[in-house]
mmCIF file of C-alpha atoms in Angstrom:
data_model
loop_
_atom_site.group_PDB
_atom_site.id
_atom_site.type_symbol
_atom_site.label_atom_id
_atom_site.label_comp_id
_atom_site.label_asym_id
_atom_site.label_seq_id
_atom_site.Cartn_x
_atom_site.Cartn_y
_atom_site.Cartn_z
ATOM 1 C CA MET A 1 -3.205 2.947 16.144
ATOM 2 C CA MET A 2 -1.984 2.318 16.340
ATOM 3 C CA MET A 3 1.639 0.532 15.169
ATOM 4 C CA SER A 4 -0.117 -0.745 16.304
ATOM 5 C CA ALA A 5 3.475 -0.114 14.002
ATOM 6 C CA ARG A 6 -1.685 1.123 15.530
ATOM 7 C CA ARG A 7 -1.898 0.556 15.924
ATOM 8 C CA ARG A 8 -2.858 1.812 14.839
ATOM 9 C CA GLN A 9 -4.411 2.683 20.027
ATOM 10 C CA LEU A 10 -4.892 -0.485 18.249
ATOM 11 C CA GLN A 11 -6.137 -3.638 19.764
ATOM 12 C CA SER A 12 -3.090 -5.303 18.453
ATOM 13 C CA PRO A 13 0.638 -4.426 18.129
ATOM 14 C CA LEU A 14 0.877 -1.143 16.416
ATOM 15 C CA TRP A 15 -2.408 -0.552 16.690
ATOM 16 C CA TYR A 16 -3.085 1.091 15.403
ATOM 17 C CA SER A 17 -2.280 3.132 15.002
ATOM 18 C CA SER A 18 -1.162 6.210 12.998
ATOM 19 C CA ILE A 19 0.535 9.209 13.707
ATOM 20 C CA VAL A 20 -2.466 11.120 12.389
ATOM 21 C CA PHE A 21 -5.095 9.175 14.277
ATOM 22 C CA ILE A 22 -2.933 9.979 17.421
ATOM 23 C CA LEU A 23 -4.056 13.482 16.804
ATOM 24 C CA PHE A 24 -7.582 13.149 15.918
ATOM 25 C CA VAL A 25 -10.252 10.622 16.523
ATOM 26 C CA ILE A 26 -12.990 11.211 13.686
ATOM 27 C CA ALA A 27 -15.707 9.026 13.890
ATOM 28 C CA GLY A 28 -17.390 8.117 10.636
ATOM 29 C CA CYS A 29 -20.995 9.070 10.198
ATOM 30 C CA ALA A 30 -23.689 6.357 10.723
ATOM 31 C CA GLN A 31 -24.522 4.510 7.332
ATOM 32 C CA GLN A 32 -27.354 2.511 6.421
ATOM 33 C CA SER A 33 -24.703 0.309 4.443
ATOM 34 C CA PRO A 34 -20.954 0.606 5.053
ATOM 35 C CA ILE A 35 -19.929 -0.869 1.827
ATOM 36 C CA THR A 36 -21.866 -1.052 -1.550
ATOM 37 C CA ALA A 37 -21.439 -2.616 -5.023
ATOM 38 C CA VAL A 38 -19.895 -0.341 -7.675
ATOM 39 C CA SER A 39 -21.254 -0.186 -11.242
ATOM 40 C CA VAL A 40 -18.989 -1.043 -13.955
ATOM 41 C CA GLY A 41 -18.596 2.538 -15.293
ATOM 42 C CA SER A 42 -17.510 3.636 -11.681
ATOM 43 C CA TYR A 43 -14.624 1.370 -11.335
ATOM 44 C CA PRO A 44 -11.174 2.763 -10.847
ATOM 45 C CA LEU A 45 -8.507 2.160 -13.171
ATOM 46 C CA PHE A 46 -6.560 -0.387 -10.928
ATOM 47 C CA VAL A 47 -3.059 1.364 -11.673
ATOM 48 C CA ASP A 48 -0.603 0.321 -8.914
ATOM 49 C CA ASP A 49 2.290 2.762 -8.058
ATOM 50 C CA ALA A 50 4.357 0.279 -5.912
ATOM 51 C CA PRO A 51 6.454 -2.923 -6.639
ATOM 52 C CA THR A 52 4.461 -6.111 -6.707
ATOM 53 C CA GLY A 53 6.816 -8.010 -4.218
ATOM 54 C CA GLY A 54 5.340 -6.375 -1.214
ATOM 55 C CA LEU A 55 1.786 -7.000 -2.372
ATOM 56 C CA LEU A 56 2.542 -10.642 -3.167
ATOM 57 C CA GLN A 57 3.945 -10.989 0.424
ATOM 58 C CA ALA A 58 0.982 -9.381 2.037
ATOM 59 C CA VAL A 59 -1.586 -11.427 0.214
ATOM 60 C CA GLU A 60 0.346 -14.793 0.921
ATOM 61 C CA ARG A 61 0.208 -13.666 4.458
ATOM 62 C CA GLN A 62 -3.501 -13.072 4.179
ATOM 63 C CA ILE A 63 -4.063 -16.416 2.734
ATOM 64 C CA ASP A 64 -2.122 -18.090 5.647
ATOM 65 C CA TYR A 65 -4.412 -16.375 7.953
ATOM 66 C CA LEU A 66 -7.703 -17.271 6.222
ATOM 67 C CA GLU A 67 -6.543 -20.912 5.844
ATOM 68 C CA ARG A 68 -6.467 -21.202 9.816
ATOM 69 C CA LEU A 69 -10.265 -20.334 9.802
ATOM 70 C CA ASP A 70 -13.269 -22.431 9.325
ATOM 71 C CA PRO A 71 -13.578 -22.469 5.504
ATOM 72 C CA ALA A 72 -17.459 -22.499 5.723
ATOM 73 C CA ARG A 73 -17.359 -19.329 7.797
ATOM 74 C CA THR A 74 -19.078 -16.406 5.824
ATOM 75 C CA THR A 75 -18.488 -12.583 5.385
ATOM 76 C CA THR A 76 -21.480 -10.345 4.188
ATOM 77 C CA ILE A 77 -20.401 -7.778 1.741
ATOM 78 C CA ASP A 78 -23.385 -5.408 0.658
ATOM 79 C CA ARG A 79 -25.895 -7.923 -0.431
ATOM 80 C CA TYR A 80 -23.530 -10.855 -0.857
ATOM 81 C CA ARG A 81 -22.071 -13.562 1.348
ATOM 82 C CA PHE A 82 -18.735 -15.147 0.608
ATOM 83 C CA SER A 83 -17.237 -17.995 2.571
ATOM 84 C CA VAL A 84 -13.656 -18.336 3.730
ATOM 85 C CA ARG A 85 -13.007 -20.672 0.988
ATOM 86 C CA GLU A 86 -14.215 -18.287 -1.558
ATOM 87 C CA GLN A 87 -12.193 -15.279 0.020
ATOM 88 C CA ILE A 88 -9.144 -17.624 -0.462
ATOM 89 C CA ASP A 89 -9.886 -18.516 -4.095
ATOM 90 C CA SER A 90 -10.272 -14.606 -4.624
ATOM 91 C CA LEU A 91 -6.683 -13.869 -3.263
ATOM 92 C CA ARG A 92 -5.405 -16.871 -5.301
ATOM 93 C CA ASP A 93 -6.799 -15.844 -8.570
ATOM 94 C CA PHE A 94 -5.856 -12.195 -7.805
ATOM 95 C CA THR A 95 -2.336 -13.399 -7.315
ATOM 96 C CA LYS A 96 -2.291 -15.173 -10.465
ATOM 97 C CA ILE A 97 -3.544 -12.175 -12.423
ATOM 98 C CA ILE A 98 -0.865 -9.889 -10.815
ATOM 99 C CA LEU A 99 1.970 -12.356 -11.800
ATOM 100 C CA ASP A 100 0.618 -12.897 -15.162
ATOM 101 C CA GLU A 101 -0.249 -9.341 -16.447
ATOM 102 C CA SER A 102 1.858 -6.029 -16.030
ATOM 103 C CA ASP A 103 -0.209 -4.056 -18.370
ATOM 104 C CA PRO A 104 -2.815 -1.951 -16.614
ATOM 105 C CA LEU A 105 -5.451 -1.904 -19.283
ATOM 106 C CA THR A 106 -5.228 -5.945 -19.363
ATOM 107 C CA LEU A 107 -5.091 -5.962 -15.564
ATOM 108 C CA GLY A 108 -8.252 -3.685 -15.238
ATOM 109 C CA ARG A 109 -10.225 -5.686 -17.805
ATOM 110 C CA LEU A 110 -9.315 -8.982 -16.068
ATOM 111 C CA ILE A 111 -10.482 -7.458 -12.805
ATOM 112 C CA ARG A 112 -13.675 -6.347 -14.221
ATOM 113 C CA GLN A 113 -14.179 -9.775 -15.750
ATOM 114 C CA HIS A 114 -13.617 -11.959 -12.753
ATOM 115 C CA PHE A 115 -14.231 -9.878 -9.536
ATOM 116 C CA HIS A 116 -17.096 -8.138 -7.699
ATOM 117 C CA ILE A 117 -16.017 -4.700 -6.864
ATOM 118 C CA PHE A 118 -17.369 -2.865 -3.777
ATOM 119 C CA GLN A 119 -16.611 0.412 -2.296
ATOM 120 C CA ALA A 120 -16.670 1.563 1.395
ATOM 121 C CA ALA A 121 -19.365 4.069 2.013
ATOM 122 C CA GLY A 122 -17.034 6.646 3.632
ATOM 123 C CA ARG A 123 -17.785 9.117 6.023
ATOM 124 C CA ASN A 124 -20.640 11.003 4.080
ATOM 125 C CA GLY A 125 -22.137 7.777 2.316
ATOM 126 C CA GLN A 126 -20.532 8.994 -0.963
ATOM 127 C CA GLY A 127 -17.293 7.146 -0.535
ATOM 128 C CA ARG A 128 -15.091 9.782 0.877
ATOM 129 C CA MET A 129 -12.508 8.139 3.214
ATOM 130 C CA LEU A 130 -10.258 9.978 5.717
ATOM 131 C CA VAL A 131 -6.779 8.340 4.933
ATOM 132 C CA THR A 132 -3.924 8.448 7.521
ATOM 133 C CA GLY A 133 -0.860 6.553 7.834
ATOM 134 C CA TYR A 134 1.219 4.962 10.685
ATOM 135 C CA PHE A 135 4.719 3.586 11.046
ATOM 136 C CA GLU A 136 7.151 1.638 13.316
ATOM 137 C CA PRO A 137 9.013 4.115 15.296
ATOM 138 C CA ILE A 138 12.411 3.779 16.809
ATOM 139 C CA TYR A 139 13.058 5.429 20.276
ATOM 140 C CA GLN A 140 16.217 5.836 22.307
ATOM 141 C CA ALA A 141 15.675 3.878 25.554
ATOM 142 C CA SER A 142 17.451 1.976 28.305
ATOM 143 C CA LEU A 143 16.637 -1.066 30.407
ATOM 144 C CA ALA A 144 17.680 0.709 33.510
ATOM 145 C CA LYS A 145 16.255 3.800 34.887
ATOM 146 C CA GLN A 146 19.275 6.290 34.572
ATOM 147 C CA ALA A 147 19.260 9.970 33.428
ATOM 148 C CA PRO A 148 18.130 10.801 30.701
ATOM 149 C CA TYR A 149 16.031 7.660 30.569
ATOM 150 C CA LEU A 150 13.410 8.285 33.130
ATOM 151 C CA TYR A 151 9.936 7.570 31.461
ATOM 152 C CA PRO A 152 8.827 3.925 31.636
ATOM 153 C CA ILE A 153 6.795 1.742 29.319
ATOM 154 C CA TYR A 154 5.321 -1.173 31.185
ATOM 155 C CA ARG A 155 4.862 -5.087 30.674
ATOM 156 C CA LYS A 156 1.420 -6.608 31.221
ATOM 157 C CA PRO A 157 0.655 -6.351 35.176
ATOM 158 C CA ASP A 158 -0.651 -9.153 37.074
ATOM 159 C CA SER A 159 -3.531 -7.097 38.354
ATOM 160 C CA LEU A 160 -5.003 -6.742 34.710
ATOM 161 C CA VAL A 161 -7.674 -9.210 34.073
ATOM 162 C CA THR A 162 -9.915 -9.775 31.266
ATOM 163 C CA ARG A 163 -13.455 -11.306 31.056
ATOM 164 C CA PHE A 164 -16.306 -11.731 28.768
ATOM 165 C CA ASN A 165 -19.061 -9.096 29.448
ATOM 166 C CA LYS A 166 -22.358 -11.218 28.673
ATOM 167 C CA GLN A 167 -24.411 -7.913 28.502
ATOM 168 C CA GLY A 168 -21.927 -6.054 25.984
ATOM 169 C CA GLY A 169 -21.013 -9.192 24.042
ATOM 170 C CA SER A 170 -17.358 -8.262 24.053
ATOM 171 C CA ARG A 171 -14.405 -8.885 26.490
ATOM 172 C CA GLU A 172 -13.440 -6.149 28.756
ATOM 173 C CA SER A 173 -10.323 -5.375 30.695
ATOM 174 C CA GLY A 174 -10.104 -4.481 34.381
ATOM 175 C CA ARG A 175 -9.138 -5.477 37.855
ATOM 176 C CA ILE A 176 -10.586 -7.146 41.019
ATOM 177 C CA GLY A 177 -11.367 -4.842 43.665
ATOM 178 C CA PRO A 178 -11.100 -5.616 47.538
ATOM 179 C CA ASP A 179 -14.420 -7.053 47.805
ATOM 180 C CA ASN A 180 -13.827 -9.413 44.721
ATOM 181 C CA THR A 181 -15.709 -6.900 42.487
ATOM 182 C CA PHE A 182 -14.738 -6.405 38.742
ATOM 183 C CA LEU A 183 -13.491 -2.774 38.600
ATOM 184 C CA PRO A 184 -12.293 -0.676 35.552
ATOM 185 C CA TYR A 185 -8.385 -0.745 35.333
ATOM 186 C CA TRP A 186 -6.543 2.330 36.708
ATOM 187 C CA THR A 187 -6.258 5.214 34.313
ATOM 188 C CA ARG A 188 -3.031 6.801 33.035
ATOM 189 C CA ARG A 189 -3.379 9.403 35.665
ATOM 190 C CA GLU A 190 -3.938 7.106 38.536
ATOM 191 C CA VAL A 191 -0.984 4.834 37.395
ATOM 192 C CA GLU A 192 1.532 7.679 37.062
ATOM 193 C CA THR A 193 0.560 9.749 40.057
ATOM 194 C CA GLY A 194 0.069 6.717 42.310
ATOM 195 C CA ASP A 195 3.174 4.689 41.205
ATOM 196 C CA LEU A 196 0.778 1.715 40.837
ATOM 197 C CA LEU A 197 2.905 -0.283 38.661
ATOM 198 C CA HIS A 198 6.420 -0.145 40.255
ATOM 199 C CA GLY A 199 8.077 -3.317 39.431
ATOM 200 C CA TYR A 200 6.520 -3.841 36.082
ATOM 201 C CA GLU A 201 8.837 -1.360 33.983
ATOM 202 C CA LEU A 202 10.144 -2.959 30.782
ATOM 203 C CA ALA A 203 12.254 -0.119 29.620
ATOM 204 C CA TYR A 204 12.653 3.649 29.976
ATOM 205 C CA LEU A 205 12.689 6.282 27.342
ATOM 206 C CA LYS A 206 14.296 9.522 27.169
ATOM 207 C CA ASP A 207 11.096 11.806 26.521
ATOM 208 C CA PRO A 208 7.696 11.438 28.070
ATOM 209 C CA LEU A 209 6.077 12.188 24.703
ATOM 210 C CA ASP A 210 8.096 9.443 23.045
ATOM 211 C CA ALA A 211 6.730 6.869 25.711
ATOM 212 C CA TYR A 212 3.202 8.230 25.023
ATOM 213 C CA LEU A 213 3.436 7.795 21.196
ATOM 214 C CA LEU A 214 4.970 4.358 21.584
ATOM 215 C CA GLN A 215 1.894 3.466 23.448
ATOM 216 C CA VAL A 216 -0.392 5.141 20.803
ATOM 217 C CA GLN A 217 1.595 3.220 18.175
ATOM 218 C CA GLY A 218 1.281 -0.061 19.898
ATOM 219 C CA SER A 219 4.610 -1.420 18.929
ATOM 220 C CA GLY A 220 8.038 -0.034 17.753
ATOM 221 C CA ARG A 221 11.739 -0.615 18.266
ATOM 222 C CA LEU A 222 14.044 0.592 21.030
ATOM 223 C CA ARG A 223 17.747 1.656 20.433
ATOM 224 C CA LEU A 224 19.523 0.920 23.633
ATOM 225 C CA PRO A 225 22.651 2.881 24.887
ATOM 226 C CA ASP A 226 24.997 0.082 23.251
ATOM 227 C CA GLY A 227 23.509 0.718 19.720
ATOM 228 C CA SER A 228 21.545 -2.404 19.643
ATOM 229 C CA LEU A 229 17.829 -2.562 18.725
ATOM 230 C CA ARG A 230 14.942 -4.462 20.479
ATOM 231 C CA ALA A 231 11.591 -4.741 19.352
ATOM 232 C CA VAL A 232 8.446 -4.262 21.663
ATOM 233 C CA SER A 233 5.037 -5.414 20.867
ATOM 234 C CA PHE A 234 1.308 -5.153 22.117
ATOM 235 C CA ALA A 235 0.526 -7.178 25.102
ATOM 236 C CA ALA A 236 -2.505 -5.678 26.403
ATOM 237 C CA SER A 237 -4.163 -2.413 27.151
ATOM 238 C CA ASN A 238 -5.946 -1.070 30.406
ATOM 239 C CA GLY A 239 -9.291 -0.994 28.430
ATOM 240 C CA ARG A 240 -9.965 2.500 28.890
ATOM 241 C CA ASN A 241 -11.201 4.593 25.867
ATOM 242 C CA TYR A 242 -8.647 6.690 23.991
ATOM 243 C CA ASN A 243 -8.779 10.550 24.202
ATOM 244 C CA SER A 244 -6.964 12.362 21.374
ATOM 245 C CA LEU A 245 -3.960 14.556 22.363
ATOM 246 C CA GLY A 246 -4.358 16.533 19.087
ATOM 247 C CA LYS A 247 -7.921 17.181 19.658
ATOM 248 C CA LEU A 248 -7.063 18.465 23.108
ATOM 249 C CA PHE A 249 -4.770 21.036 21.563
ATOM 250 C CA VAL A 250 -7.476 22.316 19.296
ATOM 251 C CA ASP A 251 -10.065 22.323 22.112
ATOM 252 C CA ARG A 252 -7.803 24.396 24.329
ATOM 253 C CA GLY A 253 -7.336 26.844 21.618
ATOM 254 C CA LEU A 254 -3.563 26.146 21.442
ATOM 255 C CA MET A 255 -3.540 25.178 17.749
ATOM 256 C CA GLU A 256 -5.762 25.187 14.736
ATOM 257 C CA ARG A 257 -6.720 21.804 13.473
ATOM 258 C CA GLN A 258 -4.422 22.057 10.269
ATOM 259 C CA GLN A 259 -1.627 22.977 12.537
ATOM 260 C CA VAL A 260 -1.336 20.043 14.683
ATOM 261 C CA SER A 261 1.474 17.533 14.025
ATOM 262 C CA ILE A 262 3.932 15.466 16.161
ATOM 263 C CA PRO A 263 6.751 18.313 15.445
ATOM 264 C CA ALA A 264 4.324 21.111 16.468
ATOM 265 C CA ILE A 265 3.426 19.115 19.639
ATOM 266 C CA ARG A 266 6.999 18.552 20.418
ATOM 267 C CA THR A 267 7.815 22.262 19.960
ATOM 268 C CA TYR A 268 5.022 23.367 22.182
ATOM 269 C CA PHE A 269 6.119 21.011 25.111
ATOM 270 C CA ALA A 270 9.620 22.057 24.759
ATOM 271 C CA GLU A 271 8.383 25.756 25.366
ATOM 272 C CA HIS A 272 5.822 24.597 28.137
ATOM 273 C CA PRO A 273 7.456 21.707 29.853
ATOM 274 C CA GLY A 274 5.105 22.224 32.901
ATOM 275 C CA GLU A 275 2.197 21.223 30.934
ATOM 276 C CA ILE A 276 3.433 17.767 29.400
ATOM 277 C CA ALA A 277 2.149 15.499 32.320
ATOM 278 C CA ASP A 278 -1.210 16.802 32.599
ATOM 279 C CA MET A 279 -1.907 16.953 28.831
ATOM 280 C CA LEU A 280 -0.710 13.374 28.260
ATOM 281 C CA ARG A 281 -2.886 12.105 31.180
ATOM 282 C CA HIS A 282 -6.024 13.563 29.407
ATOM 283 C CA ASN A 283 -5.723 10.163 27.576
ATOM 284 C CA PRO A 284 -6.572 7.560 30.155
ATOM 285 C CA ARG A 285 -5.668 4.603 27.799
ATOM 286 C CA MET A 286 -2.489 2.712 28.499
ATOM 287 C CA VAL A 287 -0.836 0.038 26.393
ATOM 288 C CA PHE A 288 1.506 -2.542 27.909
ATOM 289 C CA PHE A 289 4.344 -4.269 25.943
ATOM 290 C CA ASP A 290 6.168 -7.592 25.484
ATOM 291 C CA TRP A 291 9.499 -8.014 23.804
ATOM 292 C CA GLY A 292 8.852 -8.519 20.185
ATOM 293 C CA ASP A 293 10.350 -11.228 17.952
ATOM 294 C CA GLY A 294 12.126 -9.149 15.663
ATOM 295 C CA SER A 295 9.730 -10.106 12.454
ATOM 296 C CA GLY A 296 8.246 -6.591 12.527
ATOM 297 C CA PRO A 297 4.899 -5.220 13.850
ATOM 298 C CA ARG A 298 2.021 -7.518 13.686
ATOM 299 C CA GLY A 299 -1.570 -6.358 12.887
ATOM 300 C CA SER A 300 -4.865 -7.339 14.627
ATOM 301 C CA LEU A 301 -5.023 -10.661 12.558
ATOM 302 C CA GLY A 302 -1.736 -11.809 14.048
ATOM 303 C CA MET A 303 0.411 -11.581 11.013
ATOM 304 C CA PRO A 304 3.634 -9.238 10.292
ATOM 305 C CA LEU A 305 2.379 -6.087 8.690
ATOM 306 C CA THR A 306 3.801 -5.220 5.114
ATOM 307 C CA PRO A 307 5.169 -1.567 4.395
ATOM 308 C CA GLY A 308 2.992 0.311 1.879
ATOM 309 C CA ARG A 309 0.615 -2.617 1.511
ATOM 310 C CA SER A 310 -1.086 -3.434 4.967
ATOM 311 C CA VAL A 311 -4.064 -1.161 6.150
ATOM 312 C CA ALA A 312 -5.997 -0.826 9.294
ATOM 313 C CA ILE A 313 -9.813 -0.702 8.854
ATOM 314 C CA ASP A 314 -12.835 -1.090 11.139
ATOM 315 C CA GLN A 315 -13.220 -4.784 10.622
ATOM 316 C CA ARG A 316 -16.680 -4.575 12.360
ATOM 317 C CA VAL A 317 -18.051 -3.033 9.188
ATOM 318 C CA LEU A 318 -15.481 -3.410 6.449
ATOM 319 C CA PRO A 319 -14.233 -6.903 5.108
ATOM 320 C CA ALA A 320 -10.760 -8.033 6.405
ATOM 321 C CA GLY A 321 -10.661 -11.081 4.072
ATOM 322 C CA ALA A 322 -10.888 -9.216 0.726
ATOM 323 C CA ILE A 323 -8.089 -7.562 -1.288
ATOM 324 C CA GLY A 324 -8.515 -3.806 -1.312
ATOM 325 C CA TYR A 325 -7.663 -0.906 -3.659
ATOM 326 C CA LEU A 326 -6.944 2.424 -2.194
ATOM 327 C CA VAL A 327 -6.882 5.799 -3.966
ATOM 328 C CA THR A 328 -5.268 9.018 -2.048
ATOM 329 C CA MET A 329 -2.338 11.010 -1.899
ATOM 330 C CA ARG A 330 1.230 10.482 -0.718
ATOM 331 C CA PRO A 331 4.170 12.812 -0.168
ATOM 332 C CA VAL A 332 7.024 13.458 -2.388
ATOM 333 C CA LEU A 333 10.234 14.487 -0.734
ATOM 334 C CA ASP A 334 13.184 16.817 -1.956
ATOM 335 C CA GLU A 335 16.942 16.312 -1.581
ATOM 336 C CA HIS A 336 16.764 17.638 1.918
ATOM 337 C CA GLY A 337 14.109 15.189 2.995
ATOM 338 C CA ALA A 338 11.302 17.611 3.183
ATOM 339 C CA ILE A 339 7.839 17.404 1.602
ATOM 340 C CA SER A 340 7.981 19.118 -1.573
ATOM 341 C CA HIS A 341 4.595 18.286 -2.886
ATOM 342 C CA TRP A 342 1.781 15.590 -2.572
ATOM 343 C CA ARG A 343 1.161 13.140 -5.486
ATOM 344 C CA PRO A 344 -2.136 11.064 -6.300
ATOM 345 C CA PHE A 345 -1.463 7.312 -6.185
ATOM 346 C CA GLY A 346 -3.432 4.227 -6.238
ATOM 347 C CA ARG A 347 -2.542 0.685 -5.120
ATOM 348 C CA PHE A 348 -3.695 -2.387 -3.879
ATOM 349 C CA VAL A 349 -3.683 -3.028 -0.020
ATOM 350 C CA VAL A 350 -4.607 -5.854 2.293
ATOM 351 C CA PRO A 351 -6.725 -5.269 5.490
ATOM 352 C CA GLN A 352 -4.696 -6.653 8.128
ATOM 353 C CA ASP A 353 -5.031 -4.453 11.196
ATOM 354 C CA SER A 354 -7.644 -2.657 12.996
ATOM 355 C CA GLY A 355 -7.428 0.178 15.939
ATOM 356 C CA SER A 356 -9.732 1.831 18.494
ATOM 357 C CA ALA A 357 -9.370 5.156 16.571
ATOM 358 C CA ILE A 358 -10.107 3.622 13.350
ATOM 359 C CA THR A 359 -13.931 3.491 13.385
ATOM 360 C CA GLY A 360 -16.612 3.367 10.893
ATOM 361 C CA PRO A 361 -16.652 2.835 7.126
ATOM 362 C CA GLY A 362 -14.937 6.197 6.661
ATOM 363 C CA ARG A 363 -11.365 5.584 8.029
ATOM 364 C CA VAL A 364 -8.419 3.718 6.708
ATOM 365 C CA ASP A 365 -4.924 3.761 7.860
ATOM 366 C CA LEU A 366 -1.925 2.951 5.670
ATOM 367 C CA PHE A 367 1.120 1.265 7.391
ATOM 368 C CA TRP A 368 4.326 2.720 5.862
ATOM 369 C CA GLY A 369 7.034 0.903 7.492
ATOM 370 C CA GLY A 370 9.983 1.953 9.679
ATOM 371 C CA ASN A 371 12.284 4.188 7.647
ATOM 372 C CA ASP A 372 12.518 7.739 7.407
ATOM 373 C CA TYR A 373 9.993 8.282 4.641
ATOM 374 C CA ALA A 374 7.610 6.212 6.702
ATOM 375 C CA GLU A 375 7.820 8.535 9.504
ATOM 376 C CA ILE A 376 7.283 11.511 7.391
ATOM 377 C CA ALA A 377 4.359 10.240 5.554
ATOM 378 C CA ALA A 378 2.929 8.871 8.652
ATOM 379 C CA GLY A 379 3.261 12.227 10.479
ATOM 380 C CA HIS A 380 1.620 14.245 7.649
ATOM 381 C CA MET A 381 -0.827 12.052 5.889
ATOM 382 C CA ASN A 382 -4.397 13.356 6.537
ATOM 383 C CA HIS A 383 -6.123 13.152 3.110
ATOM 384 C CA ARG A 384 -9.324 12.312 1.385
ATOM 385 C CA GLY A 385 -9.422 9.014 -0.378
ATOM 386 C CA THR A 386 -11.568 5.923 -1.743
ATOM 387 C CA LEU A 387 -11.329 2.458 -0.801
ATOM 388 C CA PHE A 388 -12.479 -0.504 -2.918
ATOM 389 C CA PHE A 389 -12.698 -4.130 -2.179
ATOM 390 C CA LEU A 390 -12.327 -7.185 -4.790
ATOM 391 C CA VAL A 391 -14.038 -10.501 -4.303
ATOM 392 C CA LYS A 392 -14.129 -13.109 -7.135
ATOM 393 C CA LYS A 393 -17.383 -13.650 -8.769
ATOM 394 C CA SER A 394 -18.795 -16.811 -7.368
ATOM 395 C CA ALA A 395 -22.017 -18.851 -8.244
ATOM 396 C CA THR A 396 -22.163 -19.716 -4.535
ATOM 397 C CA ALA A 397 -22.198 -16.003 -3.375
ATOM 398 C CA PHE A 398 -25.554 -15.228 -1.816
ATOM 399 C CA ASP A 399 -27.487 -12.285 -2.836
ATOM 400 C CA SER A 400 -29.544 -11.370 0.037
ATOM 401 C CA THR A 401 -32.097 -9.469 -2.131
ATOM 402 C CA LEU A 402 -33.241 -12.618 -3.789
#
C-alpha cells in the first residue's frame, strides 16, 4: 500500500502500501505535466546516505525486469521519449558510475554530464511530494481457528472473476450473478457479516486490526504458534475502492490529523472494542493472499523489493524505468528504540511498486524492509520531499517540441 510489504492497498504484494497511506489517502493535485526537466542550476547534490550494495541489487533487478519487455517500447518523460533499450543503457551506465566513483563531487559532475534530470511535479506543481514509508510486517497467526487466533485472512475465492472493461479500458474484478450478469464483488462488510467466504480461510490472526493492516500492506510474514515463519503475498483484491481508516478517525472528530498513527488507533480500539468491526468495515476493499516463496515482498513489477531503495509511485504518471533520487527526512532512534529526531537525507531509489493509495505526481512511498527500524519509520514517516529521475542523454531521445 501497500507492502504491498503496499502495497503499498497496492495492486501487488505489499501494495502498497505504507503505514502512513493506510491512514490518509491524499490525492495529488491535477497537473498539466507530472514531470518536468530540471535546469542544471537546480540539480540536487546527489549525496547518498546508504550503502551501495542495496542500490546495485535494486538496479540489477530493474534491468532484469526491463529486459523482459519489448526493447522498442517507449516511455515519455516530459518532452522526451525513451525506449526500453535506452532505459537499460541508463541503468547500466549509472551502475558503472556508482561502482567507479565514491566521491560525491565527482559523482555529481558525471551525472550532470551524462544524464537528463527530471523532477516530479509534486502535489502543487512546484515539486513538493508527500513522502511516506511502508514495511513488511510480522503478525502472530495460526493455520487453525483456535483462541486467540480468530480473525481470518483469505485465499482468492473461486467466485472472484476478472474481466477487461472495454469502456473503461482496464481490468476489473467482480462476480457472476444468478442471471449470469457481472456484478461488483462483495464488500468487506458483506463478506464478514454474511460469512460469504467460509472455506477460503488461509490463516487466522490474533487481532482484527492486524488482519486489516496485513491486507492494507498486501503481504507480510506470519509467526505460527510453533515459532516458524511463513510468508503471505498478494493474490487478488475484491476490486473495491480503498477508504482510509485514519481519515475516518479525523472525519468523526476522534483524532486530529497529526495524532493519527497505528499505536494511537490500537489504543483507541483497546478502549472502545465495540467500535472495531464497524470502523474497519468502513473500508470495502479486501485483499486475498497466497503463500509466499520466502524471497520477500514483491512489488507491482513482479520483483522482490529492496529495503531502503525500492519506492512505490503512480506509474501512470511517473516513469518506472528510470533511476530516482529522493530527498526527504528519516527518523533517528535513541538507545531505547524511540524516535529522538528527524534527519534530512537523500538517496538513489528505484521505482518498483505502485498502490491504489499512491496516486498522482505528488506521492512516493519508500519500502523500509522488515526489521524494527522499518516498522518505526513506516509508521511515522509523513514528510515533504522531492523526487528526481535520471535518464541517460541519448541522441535518439525524441523532443516532442521539435
